[in-house]
Amino acid sequence: MLTTVAFIIIFSVLVLVHEWGHFAAARKSGMHVEEFGVGLPPQAKKVYKDKKGTIYSLNWIPFGGFVRIFGDNATDEKTLNDKKSFASKSIWQRTMVILAGVTMNFLLAWVLITIGFTFGMRPFLVGQADIDKGIKAGIIETQNAYYVKDVEAGMPLSKTDLKSGDHIVSINGVAISKKIVLKDILKPNLKNEITYIRDKETKKLTVTANNEGKIGMSYYPQDLLNVKKVKYPFYKAPIKAFSEIWRLSVLTVKMIGNVVSSIVSKFTVPEGVAGPVGIYKMTEAFANQGFMALVQFTALLSISLGVINIMPFPALDGGRFLFIIFEAITRRKANAKWETIIHTIGFALLMIFILIITWNDIVKLIT
């Protein structure tokens, strides 16, 4: 239940902040905003209608929200020429509205990361290079361990509490290292003391190895990382946050390129890429780490949402901005009907990509 509530809140905050950016910019530009909805249709209730004619609604699907701007995606001449429609406004005004959503996502991420760096949070570890850098800086401490893959039925360990997913850090007082061979430290027909870690808690057990010195488990070496929190003075935190957003944004662009390339050329989803189902599972993991971990996770998702939306692909904000750039260069608007068709095709392709990634998430969950 906690994971579900956290997932809905995080997802809704990200989308509503994005949509509020469009809403505020449209109002500033003199456009008529027809509706601002919390949740997705079908509509459950019209909560309020303001003096400018904007309807504020609650909708049945409790995820995110939306904004309907008059004249957005319009093709008829009357709407295109209406002074309050999106289509009738200047290039600058339409650009401001289109980019406002992405801007709000980056602003939200900047605020959250600034708060995290001010009060202390773990650094963003995106790849091995970040881990190596953290180790050199003393932010990350490593500990050699054996990751328990499976406990064999009928063998000595099957009678103990040890289970798959535990990390063995020492046996008979000897710390696990890459030079240690398990059979050399286990005592046949004698009691062996095993120290292991489960959910950050250190535990001990005693097991008697058989006459061959075996206890019955499959395992592989794995380094445990103890990641310390990083904290900056309040006047440095905003600058560090900005720098981190830039770094993560560049990495996200590269990741998106790899995803598209892998799906198109190999029909496979790269490791580490998650859709809605995968994000739900990640929310569960971060929720178990505490409130600040959720703040960090929300910031990362906000950056991802901002980067994805600014990509120059039809149906996304970046795709719509591309048409405005075309208009600015050629000094004539693109055909409204053809623009709508292109965005519709783009939306269909996006749905296919999301379905592929979601299916990959489900397969991972099952297996």
Coordinates of N, CA, C and O in Angstrom, one line a residue, residues 105-115 237-239 241-242 245 299:
N105 N 9.7 20.8 -14.9 CA 10.3 19.6 -14.5 C 11.7 19.7 -14.0 O 12.2 19.2 -13.0
F106 N 12.5 20.5 -14.8 CA 13.9 20.7 -14.4 C 14.0 21.6 -13.1 O 14.8 21.4 -12.3
L107 N 13.1 22.6 -13.0 CA 13.0 23.4 -11.8 C 12.7 22.6 -10.6 O 13.3 22.7 -9.5
L108 N 11.7 21.7 -10.7 CA 11.4 20.8 -9.6 C 12.6 19.9 -9.2 O 12.9 19.8 -8.0
A109 N 13.3 19.3 -10.2 CA 14.5 18.5 -9.9 C 15.5 19.4 -9.2 O 16.1 18.9 -8.2
W110 N 15.7 20.6 -9.6 CA 16.7 21.5 -9.0 C 16.4 21.8 -7.6 O 17.2 21.7 -6.7
V111 N 15.1 22.0 -7.3 CA 14.7 22.3 -5.9 C 14.9 21.1 -5.0 O 15.4 21.2 -3.9
L112 N 14.5 19.9 -5.5 CA 14.6 18.7 -4.7 C 16.0 18.3 -4.5 O 16.4 17.9 -3.3
I113 N 16.9 18.4 -5.5 CA 18.3 18.1 -5.3 C 19.0 19.1 -4.4 O 19.8 18.7 -3.6
T114 N 18.6 20.4 -4.5 CA 19.1 21.4 -3.6 C 18.8 21.1 -2.1 O 19.6 21.2 -1.2
I115 N 17.5 20.7 -1.9 CA 17.1 20.3 -0.6 C 17.9 19.1 -0.1 O 18.4 19.0 1.1
A237 N 24.8 24.3 -2.3 CA 23.9 23.3 -2.7 C 23.2 23.6 -4.0 O 23.1 22.7 -4.9
P238 N 22.7 24.8 -4.2 CA 22.0 25.1 -5.5 C 22.9 25.0 -6.7 O 22.5 24.5 -7.8
I239 N 24.2 25.4 -6.5 CA 25.1 25.3 -7.6 C 25.5 23.8 -7.9 O 25.5 23.4 -9.1
A241 N 23.6 21.3 -7.3 CA 22.3 20.7 -7.8 C 22.2 21.0 -9.4 O 21.9 20.1 -10.1
F242 N 22.5 22.2 -9.8 CA 22.5 22.6 -11.2 C 23.5 21.7 -12.0 O 23.2 21.2 -13.1
I245 N 22.2 18.2 -12.3 CA 21.1 18.1 -13.3 C 21.7 18.1 -14.7 O 21.2 17.3 -15.6
A299 N 13.4 13.4 -8.0 CA 14.2 14.4 -8.8 C 14.8 13.7 -10.1 O 14.8 14.3 -11.2

